[in-house]
Coordinates of C-alpha atoms in Angstrom, one line a residue:
X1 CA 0.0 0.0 0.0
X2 CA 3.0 2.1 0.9
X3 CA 5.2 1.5 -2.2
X4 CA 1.2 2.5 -4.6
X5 CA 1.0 6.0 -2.7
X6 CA 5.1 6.9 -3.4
X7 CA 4.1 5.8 -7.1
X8 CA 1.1 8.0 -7.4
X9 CA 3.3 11.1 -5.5
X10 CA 6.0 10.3 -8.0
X11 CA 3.5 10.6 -10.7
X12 CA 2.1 14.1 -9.3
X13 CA 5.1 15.4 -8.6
X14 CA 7.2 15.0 -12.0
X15 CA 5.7 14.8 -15.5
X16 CA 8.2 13.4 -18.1
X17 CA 9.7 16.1 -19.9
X18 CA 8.7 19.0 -18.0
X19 CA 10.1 20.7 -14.7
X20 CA 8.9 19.4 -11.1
X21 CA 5.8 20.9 -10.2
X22 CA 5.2 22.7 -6.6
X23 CA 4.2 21.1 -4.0
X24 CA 0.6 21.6 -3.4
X25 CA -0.1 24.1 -5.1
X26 CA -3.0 24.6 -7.5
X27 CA -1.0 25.0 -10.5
X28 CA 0.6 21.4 -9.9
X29 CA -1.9 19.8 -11.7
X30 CA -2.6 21.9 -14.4
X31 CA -1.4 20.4 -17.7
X32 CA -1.3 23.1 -19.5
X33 CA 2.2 25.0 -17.8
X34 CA 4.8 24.3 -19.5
X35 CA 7.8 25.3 -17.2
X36 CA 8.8 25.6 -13.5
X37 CA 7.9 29.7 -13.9
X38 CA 4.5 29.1 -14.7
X39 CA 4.0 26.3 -11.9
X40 CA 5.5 28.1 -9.1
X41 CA 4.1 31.4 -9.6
X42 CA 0.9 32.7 -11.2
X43 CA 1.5 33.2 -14.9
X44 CA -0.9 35.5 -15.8
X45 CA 1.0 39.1 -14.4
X46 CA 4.5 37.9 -15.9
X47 CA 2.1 37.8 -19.4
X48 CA 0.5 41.2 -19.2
X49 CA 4.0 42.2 -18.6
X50 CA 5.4 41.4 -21.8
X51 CA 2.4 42.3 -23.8
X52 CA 2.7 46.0 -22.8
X53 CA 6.0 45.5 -23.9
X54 CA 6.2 44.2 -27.0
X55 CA 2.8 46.9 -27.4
X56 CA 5.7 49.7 -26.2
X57 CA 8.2 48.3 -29.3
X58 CA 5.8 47.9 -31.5
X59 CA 4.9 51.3 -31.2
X60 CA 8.0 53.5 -32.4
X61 CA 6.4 57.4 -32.1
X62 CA 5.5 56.9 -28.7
X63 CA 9.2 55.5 -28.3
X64 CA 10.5 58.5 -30.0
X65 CA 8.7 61.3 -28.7
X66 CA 9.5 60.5 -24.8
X67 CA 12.6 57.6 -24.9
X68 CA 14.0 58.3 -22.0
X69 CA 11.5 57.5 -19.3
X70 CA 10.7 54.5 -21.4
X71 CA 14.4 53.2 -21.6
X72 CA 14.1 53.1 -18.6
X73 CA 11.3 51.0 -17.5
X74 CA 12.5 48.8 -20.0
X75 CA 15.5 48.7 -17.9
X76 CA 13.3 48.0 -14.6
X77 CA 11.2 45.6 -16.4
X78 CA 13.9 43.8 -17.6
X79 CA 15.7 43.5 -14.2
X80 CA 12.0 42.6 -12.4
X81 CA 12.7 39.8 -14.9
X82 CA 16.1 39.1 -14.3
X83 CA 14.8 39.2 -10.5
X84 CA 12.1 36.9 -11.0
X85 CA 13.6 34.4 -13.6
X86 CA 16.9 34.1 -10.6
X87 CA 14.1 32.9 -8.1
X88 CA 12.2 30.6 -9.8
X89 CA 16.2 29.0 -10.9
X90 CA 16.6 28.6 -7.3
X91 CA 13.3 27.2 -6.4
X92 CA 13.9 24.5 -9.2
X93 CA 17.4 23.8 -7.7
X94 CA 15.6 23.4 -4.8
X95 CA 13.4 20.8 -6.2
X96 CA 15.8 19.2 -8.3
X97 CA 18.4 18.5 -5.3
X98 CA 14.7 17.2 -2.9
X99 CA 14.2 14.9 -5.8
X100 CA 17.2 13.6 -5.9
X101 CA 17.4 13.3 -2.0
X102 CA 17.7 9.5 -1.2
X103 CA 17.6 9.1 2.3
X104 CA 15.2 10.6 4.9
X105 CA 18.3 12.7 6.2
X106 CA 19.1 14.4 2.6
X107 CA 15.3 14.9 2.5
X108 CA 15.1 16.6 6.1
X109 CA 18.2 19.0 4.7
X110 CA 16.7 20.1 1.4
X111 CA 13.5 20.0 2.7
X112 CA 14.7 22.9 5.5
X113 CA 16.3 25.4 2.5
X114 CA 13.3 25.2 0.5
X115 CA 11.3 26.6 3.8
X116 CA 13.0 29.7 3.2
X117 CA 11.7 29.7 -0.6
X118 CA 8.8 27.9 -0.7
X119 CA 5.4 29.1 1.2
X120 CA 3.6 26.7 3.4
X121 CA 0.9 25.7 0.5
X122 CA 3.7 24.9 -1.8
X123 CA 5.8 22.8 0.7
X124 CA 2.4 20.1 1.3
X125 CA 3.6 17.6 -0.7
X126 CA 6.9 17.3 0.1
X127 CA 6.1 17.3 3.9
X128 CA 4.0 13.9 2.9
X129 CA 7.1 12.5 0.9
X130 CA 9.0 13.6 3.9
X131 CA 6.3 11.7 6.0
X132 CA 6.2 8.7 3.9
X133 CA 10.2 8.1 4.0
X134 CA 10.4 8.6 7.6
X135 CA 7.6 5.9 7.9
X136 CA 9.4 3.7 5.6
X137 CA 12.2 4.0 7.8
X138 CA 10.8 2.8 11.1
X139 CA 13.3 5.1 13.3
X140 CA 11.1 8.2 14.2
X141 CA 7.6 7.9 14.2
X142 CA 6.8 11.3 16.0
X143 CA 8.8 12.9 13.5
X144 CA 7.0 11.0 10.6
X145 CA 3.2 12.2 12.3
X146 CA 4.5 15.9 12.5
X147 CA 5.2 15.9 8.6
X148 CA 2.3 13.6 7.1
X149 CA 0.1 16.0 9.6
X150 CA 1.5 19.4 8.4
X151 CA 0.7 17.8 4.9
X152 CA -3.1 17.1 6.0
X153 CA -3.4 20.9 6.9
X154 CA -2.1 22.1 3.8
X155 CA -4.6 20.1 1.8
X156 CA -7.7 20.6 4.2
X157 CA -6.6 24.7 4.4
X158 CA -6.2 24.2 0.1
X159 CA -9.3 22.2 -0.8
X160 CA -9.9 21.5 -4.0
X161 CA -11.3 24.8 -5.9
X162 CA -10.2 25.6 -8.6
X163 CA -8.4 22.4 -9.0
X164 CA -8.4 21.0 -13.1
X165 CA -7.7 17.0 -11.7
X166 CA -10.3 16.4 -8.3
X167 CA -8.9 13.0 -8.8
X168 CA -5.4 13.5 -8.1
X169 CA -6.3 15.8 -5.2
X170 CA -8.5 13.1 -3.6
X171 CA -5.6 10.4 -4.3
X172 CA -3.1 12.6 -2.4
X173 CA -5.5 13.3 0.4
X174 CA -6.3 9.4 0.4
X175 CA -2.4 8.6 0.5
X176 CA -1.7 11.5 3.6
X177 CA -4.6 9.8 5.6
X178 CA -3.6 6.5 4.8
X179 CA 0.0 7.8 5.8
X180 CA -1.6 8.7 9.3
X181 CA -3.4 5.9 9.7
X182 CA 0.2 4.1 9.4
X183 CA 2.3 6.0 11.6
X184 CA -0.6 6.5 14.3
X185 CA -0.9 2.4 14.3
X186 CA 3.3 1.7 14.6
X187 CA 2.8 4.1 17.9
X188 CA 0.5 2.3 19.5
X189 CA -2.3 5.1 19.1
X190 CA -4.8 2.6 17.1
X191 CA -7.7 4.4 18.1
X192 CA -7.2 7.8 16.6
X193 CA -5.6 5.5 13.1
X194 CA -9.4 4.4 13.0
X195 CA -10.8 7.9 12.6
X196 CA -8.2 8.1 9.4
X197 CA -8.6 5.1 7.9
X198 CA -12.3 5.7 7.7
X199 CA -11.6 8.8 6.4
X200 CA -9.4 6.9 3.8
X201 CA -12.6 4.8 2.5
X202 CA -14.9 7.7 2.4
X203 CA -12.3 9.1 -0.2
X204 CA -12.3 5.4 -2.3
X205 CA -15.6 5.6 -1.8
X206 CA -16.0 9.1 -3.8
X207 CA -13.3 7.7 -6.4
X208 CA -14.4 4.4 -7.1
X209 CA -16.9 2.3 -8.6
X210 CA -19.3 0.8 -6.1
X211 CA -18.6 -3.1 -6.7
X212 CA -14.7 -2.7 -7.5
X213 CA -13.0 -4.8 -5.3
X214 CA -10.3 -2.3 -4.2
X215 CA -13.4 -0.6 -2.5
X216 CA -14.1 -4.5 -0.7
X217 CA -10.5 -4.6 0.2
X218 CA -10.9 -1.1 1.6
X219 CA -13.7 -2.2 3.9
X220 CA -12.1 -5.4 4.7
X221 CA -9.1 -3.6 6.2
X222 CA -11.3 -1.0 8.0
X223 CA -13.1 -3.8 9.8
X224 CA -9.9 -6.0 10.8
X225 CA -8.5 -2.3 12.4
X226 CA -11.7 -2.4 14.5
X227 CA -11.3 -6.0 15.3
X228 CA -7.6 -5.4 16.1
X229 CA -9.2 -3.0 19.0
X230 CA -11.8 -5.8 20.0
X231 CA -14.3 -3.3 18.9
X232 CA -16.4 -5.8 16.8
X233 CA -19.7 -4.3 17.3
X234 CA -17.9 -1.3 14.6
X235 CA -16.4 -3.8 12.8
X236 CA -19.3 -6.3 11.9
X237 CA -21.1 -3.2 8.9
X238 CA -17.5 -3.3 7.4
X239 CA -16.9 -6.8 7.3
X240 CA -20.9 -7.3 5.6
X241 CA -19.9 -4.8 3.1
X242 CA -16.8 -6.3 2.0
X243 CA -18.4 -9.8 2.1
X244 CA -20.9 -7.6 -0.3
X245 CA -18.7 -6.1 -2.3
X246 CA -16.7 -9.1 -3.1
X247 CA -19.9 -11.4 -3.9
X248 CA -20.8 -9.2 -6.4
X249 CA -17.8 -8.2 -8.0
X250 CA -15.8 -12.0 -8.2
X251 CA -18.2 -14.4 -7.0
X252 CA -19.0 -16.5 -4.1
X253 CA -16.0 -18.7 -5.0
X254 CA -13.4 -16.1 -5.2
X255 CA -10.5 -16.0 -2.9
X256 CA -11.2 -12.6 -1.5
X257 CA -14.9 -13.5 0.0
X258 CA -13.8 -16.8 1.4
X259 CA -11.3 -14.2 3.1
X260 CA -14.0 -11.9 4.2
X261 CA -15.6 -15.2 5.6
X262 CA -13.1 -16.2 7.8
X263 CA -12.9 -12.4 9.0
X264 CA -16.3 -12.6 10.1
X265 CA -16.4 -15.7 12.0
X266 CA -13.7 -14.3 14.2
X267 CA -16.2 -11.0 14.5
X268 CA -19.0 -13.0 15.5
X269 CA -16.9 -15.2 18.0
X270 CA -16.0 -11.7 19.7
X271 CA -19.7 -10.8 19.7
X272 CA -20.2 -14.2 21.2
X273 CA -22.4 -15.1 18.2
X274 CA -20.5 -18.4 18.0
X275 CA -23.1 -20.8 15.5
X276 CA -22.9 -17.5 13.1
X277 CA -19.2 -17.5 13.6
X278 CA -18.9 -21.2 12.6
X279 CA -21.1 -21.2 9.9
X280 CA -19.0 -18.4 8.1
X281 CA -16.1 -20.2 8.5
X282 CA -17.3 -23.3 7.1
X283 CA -18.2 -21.4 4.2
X284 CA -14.5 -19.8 3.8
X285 CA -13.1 -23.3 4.5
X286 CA -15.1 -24.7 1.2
X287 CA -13.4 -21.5 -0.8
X288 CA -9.8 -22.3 0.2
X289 CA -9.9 -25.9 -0.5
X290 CA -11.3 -25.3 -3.6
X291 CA -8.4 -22.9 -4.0
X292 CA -6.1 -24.7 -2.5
X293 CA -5.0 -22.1 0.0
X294 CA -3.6 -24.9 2.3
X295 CA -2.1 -22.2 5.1
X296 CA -5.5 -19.9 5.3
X297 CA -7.0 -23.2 5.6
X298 CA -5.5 -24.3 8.2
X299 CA -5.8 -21.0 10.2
X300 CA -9.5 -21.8 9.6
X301 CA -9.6 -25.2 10.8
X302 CA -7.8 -24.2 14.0
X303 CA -10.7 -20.7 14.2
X304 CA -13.4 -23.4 13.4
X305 CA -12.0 -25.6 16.3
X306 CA -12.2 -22.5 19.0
X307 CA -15.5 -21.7 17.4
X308 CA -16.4 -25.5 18.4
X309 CA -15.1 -25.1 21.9
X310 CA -17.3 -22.1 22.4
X311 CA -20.4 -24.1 21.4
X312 CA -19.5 -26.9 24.2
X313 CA -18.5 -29.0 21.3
X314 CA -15.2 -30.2 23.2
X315 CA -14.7 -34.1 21.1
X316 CA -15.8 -32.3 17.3
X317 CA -12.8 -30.0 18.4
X318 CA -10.3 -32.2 19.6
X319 CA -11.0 -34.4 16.2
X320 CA -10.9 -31.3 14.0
X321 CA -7.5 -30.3 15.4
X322 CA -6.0 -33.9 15.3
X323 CA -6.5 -33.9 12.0
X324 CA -4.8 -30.1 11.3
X325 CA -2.0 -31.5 13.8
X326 CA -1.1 -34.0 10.9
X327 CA -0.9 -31.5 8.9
X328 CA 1.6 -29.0 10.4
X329 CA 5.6 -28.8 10.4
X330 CA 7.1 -30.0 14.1
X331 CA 8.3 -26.7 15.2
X332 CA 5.8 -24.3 13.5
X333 CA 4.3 -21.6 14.7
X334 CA 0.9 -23.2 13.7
X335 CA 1.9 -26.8 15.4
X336 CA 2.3 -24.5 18.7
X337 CA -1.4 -22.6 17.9
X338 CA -3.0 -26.5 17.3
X339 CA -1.4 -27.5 20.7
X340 CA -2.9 -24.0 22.9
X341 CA -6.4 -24.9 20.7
X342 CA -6.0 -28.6 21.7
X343 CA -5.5 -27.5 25.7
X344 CA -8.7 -25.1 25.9
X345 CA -10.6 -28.3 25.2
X346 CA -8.8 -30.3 27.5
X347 CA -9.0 -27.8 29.9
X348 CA -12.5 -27.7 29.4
X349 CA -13.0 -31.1 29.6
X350 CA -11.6 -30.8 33.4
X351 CA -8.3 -32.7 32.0
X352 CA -5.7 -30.8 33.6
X353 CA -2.6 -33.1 32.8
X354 CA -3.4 -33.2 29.4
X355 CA -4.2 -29.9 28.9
X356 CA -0.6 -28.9 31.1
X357 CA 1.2 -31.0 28.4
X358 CA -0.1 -29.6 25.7
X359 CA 0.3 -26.2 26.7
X360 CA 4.6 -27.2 27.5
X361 CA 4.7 -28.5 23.9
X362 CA 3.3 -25.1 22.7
X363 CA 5.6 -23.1 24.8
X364 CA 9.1 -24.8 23.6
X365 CA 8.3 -24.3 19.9
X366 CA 6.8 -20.8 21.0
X367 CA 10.5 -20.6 22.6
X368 CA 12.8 -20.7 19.4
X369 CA 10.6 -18.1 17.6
X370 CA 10.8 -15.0 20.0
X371 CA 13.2 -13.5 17.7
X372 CA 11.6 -14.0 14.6
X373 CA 7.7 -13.2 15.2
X374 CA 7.6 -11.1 18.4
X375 CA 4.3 -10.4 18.0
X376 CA 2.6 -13.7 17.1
X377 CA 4.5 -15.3 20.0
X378 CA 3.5 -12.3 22.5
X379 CA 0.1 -13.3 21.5
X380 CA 0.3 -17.1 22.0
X381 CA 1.8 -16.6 25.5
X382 CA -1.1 -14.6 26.1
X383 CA -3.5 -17.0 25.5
X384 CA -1.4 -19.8 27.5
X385 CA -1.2 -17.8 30.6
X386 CA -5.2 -17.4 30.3
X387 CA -5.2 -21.3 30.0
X388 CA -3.2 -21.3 33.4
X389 CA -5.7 -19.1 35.2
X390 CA -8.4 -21.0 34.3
X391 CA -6.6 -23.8 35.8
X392 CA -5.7 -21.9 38.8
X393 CA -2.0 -21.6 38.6
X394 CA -1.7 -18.3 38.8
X395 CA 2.3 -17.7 38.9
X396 CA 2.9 -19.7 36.1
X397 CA 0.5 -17.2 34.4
X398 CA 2.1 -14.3 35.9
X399 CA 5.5 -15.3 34.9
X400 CA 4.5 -16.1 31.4
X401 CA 2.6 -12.7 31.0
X402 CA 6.0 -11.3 32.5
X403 CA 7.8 -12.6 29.8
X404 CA 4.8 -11.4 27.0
X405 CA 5.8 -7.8 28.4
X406 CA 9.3 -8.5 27.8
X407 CA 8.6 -8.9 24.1
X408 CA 5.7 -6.3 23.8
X409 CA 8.2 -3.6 25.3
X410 CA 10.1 -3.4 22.3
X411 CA 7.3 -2.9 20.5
X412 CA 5.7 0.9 20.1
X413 CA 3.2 -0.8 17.6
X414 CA 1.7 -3.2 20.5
X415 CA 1.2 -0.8 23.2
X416 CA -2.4 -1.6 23.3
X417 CA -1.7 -5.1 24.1
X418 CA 0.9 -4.0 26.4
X419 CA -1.5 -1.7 28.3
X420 CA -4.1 -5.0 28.3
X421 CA -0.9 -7.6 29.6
X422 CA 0.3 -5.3 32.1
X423 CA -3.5 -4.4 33.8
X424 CA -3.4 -8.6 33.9
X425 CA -0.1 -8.5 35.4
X426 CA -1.2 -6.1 38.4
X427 CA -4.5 -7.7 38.6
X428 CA -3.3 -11.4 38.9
X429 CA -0.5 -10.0 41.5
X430 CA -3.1 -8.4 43.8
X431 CA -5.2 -11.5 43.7
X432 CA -1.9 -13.4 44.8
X433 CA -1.6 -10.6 47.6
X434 CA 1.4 -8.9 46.5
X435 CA -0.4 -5.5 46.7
X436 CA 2.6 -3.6 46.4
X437 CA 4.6 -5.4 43.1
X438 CA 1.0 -4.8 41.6
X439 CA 0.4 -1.2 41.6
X440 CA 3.3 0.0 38.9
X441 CA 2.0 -3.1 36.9
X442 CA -1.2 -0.8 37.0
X443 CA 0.1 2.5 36.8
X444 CA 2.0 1.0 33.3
X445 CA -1.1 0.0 32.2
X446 CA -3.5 2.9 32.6
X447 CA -0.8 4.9 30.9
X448 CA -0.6 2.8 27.8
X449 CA -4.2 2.1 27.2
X450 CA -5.0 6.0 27.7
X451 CA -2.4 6.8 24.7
X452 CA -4.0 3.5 22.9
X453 CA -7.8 4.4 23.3
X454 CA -8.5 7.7 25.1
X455 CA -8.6 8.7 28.7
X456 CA -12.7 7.8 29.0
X457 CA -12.1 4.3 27.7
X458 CA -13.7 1.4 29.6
X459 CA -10.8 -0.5 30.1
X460 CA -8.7 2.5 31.7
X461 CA -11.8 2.6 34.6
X462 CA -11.6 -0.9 35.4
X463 CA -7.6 -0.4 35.6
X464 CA -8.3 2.6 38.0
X465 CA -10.9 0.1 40.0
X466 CA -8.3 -2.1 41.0
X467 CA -5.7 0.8 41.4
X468 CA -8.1 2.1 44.1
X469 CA -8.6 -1.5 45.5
X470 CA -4.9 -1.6 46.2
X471 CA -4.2 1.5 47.6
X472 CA -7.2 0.3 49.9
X473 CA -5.5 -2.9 50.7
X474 CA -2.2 -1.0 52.2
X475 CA -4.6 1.3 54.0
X476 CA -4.1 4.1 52.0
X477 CA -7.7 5.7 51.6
X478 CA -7.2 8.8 49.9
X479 CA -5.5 7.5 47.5
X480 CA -7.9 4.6 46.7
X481 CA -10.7 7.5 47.0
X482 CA -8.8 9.4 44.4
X483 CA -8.6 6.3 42.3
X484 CA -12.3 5.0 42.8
X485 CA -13.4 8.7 41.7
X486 CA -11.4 8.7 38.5
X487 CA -12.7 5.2 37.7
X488 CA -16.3 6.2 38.6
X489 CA -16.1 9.4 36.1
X490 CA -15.0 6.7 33.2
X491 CA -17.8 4.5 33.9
X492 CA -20.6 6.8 33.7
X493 CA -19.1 8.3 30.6
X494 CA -18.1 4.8 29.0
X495 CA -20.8 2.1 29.8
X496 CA -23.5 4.2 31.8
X497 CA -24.6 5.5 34.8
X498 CA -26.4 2.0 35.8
X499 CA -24.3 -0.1 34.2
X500 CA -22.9 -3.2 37.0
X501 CA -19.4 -1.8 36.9
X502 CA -20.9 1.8 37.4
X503 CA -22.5 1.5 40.3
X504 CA -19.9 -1.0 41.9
X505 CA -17.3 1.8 41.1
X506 CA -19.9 4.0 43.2
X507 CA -19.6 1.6 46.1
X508 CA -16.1 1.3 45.8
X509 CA -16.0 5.3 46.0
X510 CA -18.2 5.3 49.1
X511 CA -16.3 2.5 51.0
X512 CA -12.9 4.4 50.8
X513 CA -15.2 7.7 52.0
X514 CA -16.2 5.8 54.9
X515 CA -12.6 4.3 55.5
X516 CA -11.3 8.1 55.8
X517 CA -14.2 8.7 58.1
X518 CA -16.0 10.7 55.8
X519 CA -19.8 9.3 56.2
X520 CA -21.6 12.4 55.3
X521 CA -19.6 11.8 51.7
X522 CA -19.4 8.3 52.1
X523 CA -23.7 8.5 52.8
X524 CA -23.9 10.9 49.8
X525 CA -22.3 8.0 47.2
X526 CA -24.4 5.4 48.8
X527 CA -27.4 7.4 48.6
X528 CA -27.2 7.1 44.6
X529 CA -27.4 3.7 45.0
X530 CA -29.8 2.7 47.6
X531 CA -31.8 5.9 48.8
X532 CA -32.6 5.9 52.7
X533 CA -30.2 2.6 53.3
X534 CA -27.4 4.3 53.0
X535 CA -26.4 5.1 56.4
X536 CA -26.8 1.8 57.4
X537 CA -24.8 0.4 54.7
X538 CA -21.8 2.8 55.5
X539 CA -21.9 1.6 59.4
X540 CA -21.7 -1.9 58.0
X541 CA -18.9 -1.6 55.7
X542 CA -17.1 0.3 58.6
X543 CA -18.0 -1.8 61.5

């Protein structure tokens, strides 16, 4: 997607056989200016000009009869010329050596001389190019945000009046949102990369036809963004209208809808729609085979087998992943995926020995590929440690989300999951009783999930819950009252006044009141909740 918006920029940017065009500015698209004067300045004033003139030569009485004064405006025009003519050599020096700039560095340098020659409208473009490079490059992704959003401003400030090719201003706007979207995601900030990558389909939306499959693809991708944020509620329209897209575009047997398939099953397992999920994804699996897509298929078959598990269908999963065990290499990441799948059903199945081995088996091959895919292995340890708390052995799950934080740390793209390992972290340690190792586990966590998803985000309140709940454990009230409050506020905003965890952060409020000895407070918390008990119920909780 990257290497198709440098190719369009490349395209806008340099014509063959003419000079590079500005940056932004509306002249860059007009076809009709046939040199660098005419693109980087207006060219209708540098016309008049020369039409008095040649009005002047062509004109010998009026010459004679006064030639003095007109000598020398000839003179002054002629150096306004000279003047002008110099500038616009520099400006396409200027362009010529950005052009020709090949790593983000040499781009950074010619980038900060043309700021001195180049107004802010001219100089969109290049901040995107700029942007794009810096993105490319993985090292600064602060630096890569500033440029691709300096880009967006130029183009919202611009618009497109007055513009002779709408299309290539909405594929440049497309490819600085899409740029965003990019560097916003490798920081970690996924939710605000949401709001640009629907912005991105509202522009294909506007550029292309309603059944191309670019315009599926483009849904598709919006939808498995949502998903990645466990927002599947937003991503279930997207998913449809891919799925809809496709179907009419290529078929019900094309590769792309048996995609869309699979996508939805695991939408509808995280809307705990579980016989829809598996009935999507038996669908996708037909596709594939067909196809003979053997490594999608196999990610199926091990979805389908979850999907099973779900249902209550512990045996029909255990015989569906048998059979995709046969089917794996010994130390592939896949084998170790069968393996956690196979343990969820033995673990459901109450056969905790079994389920143990399998989950050893997953972790050695998960061992040797730490180094390779960081993220996919983050994930399976995850997944493991939840097996282990279901099975009640808690340190084991602590140490392996300990060792998932080791891997996510290095990681600025995954610092949503990091937030979500760490709250587990703090959580599973104050359940243990160490109150104390707990609360920077916490603290971590709030901090990453605000810069993930917002400070009034769900998940950050139920962190601040358990933040106030260990402050109240080492008998710090304030401090747990302080916490409970914050956590309340999020609630409200987030699920609801009345919502369960509302109210119980209300409660929890009111308890660390009454532990300070504040009972008029305390009373006024517990009053929201159970008029003309509430007295009573702050005595008890004190007593």
């Amino acid at each position: 997607m990257r290497r198709a918006s440098i190719s369009l920029l490349s395209h806008l940017t340099r014509q063959k056989n003419k000079a590079p065009t500005p940056f932004l500015s509306r002249n860059y698209i007009s076809d009709t200016a046939p040199s660098s004067s005419s693109l980087l300045h207006s060219s209708s004033n540098h016309l008049k000009h020369c039409t008095k003139t040649n009005g002047l030569i062509l004109k010998p009485r009026q010459f004679q009869a006064n030639p003095s004064p007109n000598i020398d405006a000839l003179v002054e025009k002629n150096a306004q010329i000279s003047s002008r003519q110099r500038k616009i050599k520099e400006k396409y020096e200027l362009e010529e050596a950005f052009e020709s700039a090949e790593t983000a560095e040499e781009m950074l340098q010619a980038f900060k001389e043309m700021e001195a020659s180049f107004d802010e409208k001219e100089l969109g473009l290049a901040s995107l190019k700029i942007g794009l490079k810096l993105d490319q490059e993985g090292e600064d992704p602060e630096k890569a945000l500033s440029f691709a959003t300096r880009a967006l401003k130029v183009i919202d400030k611009d618009g497109e009046e007055g513009s002779n090719n709408v299309g290539d201003m909405k594929s440049v706007l497309h490819a600085v949102q899409l740029e965003l979207a990019n560097v916003k995601t490798a920081m970690g900030r996924r939710e605000e990369a949401l709001e640009n990558l629907r912005k991105c389909l509202e522009i294909k939306e506007m550029m292309l036809e309603k059944d191309s499959k670019e315009l599926g693809l483009a849904n598709r991708k919006l939808a498995e963004a949502y998903v990645a944020v466990l927002n599947f509620k937003e991503a279930l329209p997207f998913g449809l209208k891919a799925l809809d897209i496709h179907r009419s575009g290529l078929g019900n047997n094309s590769v792309e809808v048996a995609r869309d398939r699979r996508l939805l099953g695991v939408i509808y397992t995280g809307l705990e729609e579980h016989q829809k999920a598996l009935e999507q994804n038996e669908l996708s699996q037909k596709v594939l085979k067909n196809w003979g897509l053997s490594s999608d298929l196999l990610h199926a078959e091990i979805d389908a087998s979850n999907m099973q598990i779900a249902l209550g269908r512990y045996d029909e999963a255990i015989n569906t992943l048998k059979g995709v065990v046969q089917q794996t290499e010994k130390d592939s990441e896949t084998r170790a995926l069968v393996f956690i799948s196979m343990s969820k059903a033995l673990c459901n199945q109450e056969k905790f020995a079994d389920s143990k081995s399998s989950l050893e088996i997953a972790c050695r091959i998960l061992d040797k590929k730490e180094s390779v895919s960081p993220v996919e292995v983050a994930e399976a340890y995850s997944e493991i440690a939840m097996q282990y708390e279901t099975m009640n052995e808690l340190e084991t799950a602590i140490s392996l989300l300990k060792r998932t934080l080791s891997l996510l740390e290095k990681l600025p793209q995954e610092q949503h999951s990091e937030g979500s390992v760490s709250a587990r972290v703090g959580w599973l340690l104050l359940l243990t009783g160490k109150v104390t190792q707990a609360i920077p586990y916490l603290e971590n966590a709030a901090e990453r999930l605000k810069e993930s998803f917002g400070s009034k985000h769900f998940g950050v309140g139920y962190i601040y819950n358990n933040l106030g709940a260990a402050y109240l454990e080492l008998d710090r009230p304030q401090s747990a009252a302080q916490m409970f409050a914050v956590a309340k506020d999020i609630m409200d905003v987030a699920l609801g006044p009345q919502h369960v965890d509302s109210i119980e952060a209300c409660q929890n409020l009111s308890k660390a009141y009454g532990a300070m000895g504040s009972y008029a407070i305390a009373t006024e918390f517990q009053q929201q909740l159970m008029p003309g008990k509430a007295m009573d119920q702050v005595h008890e909780m004190n007593s």
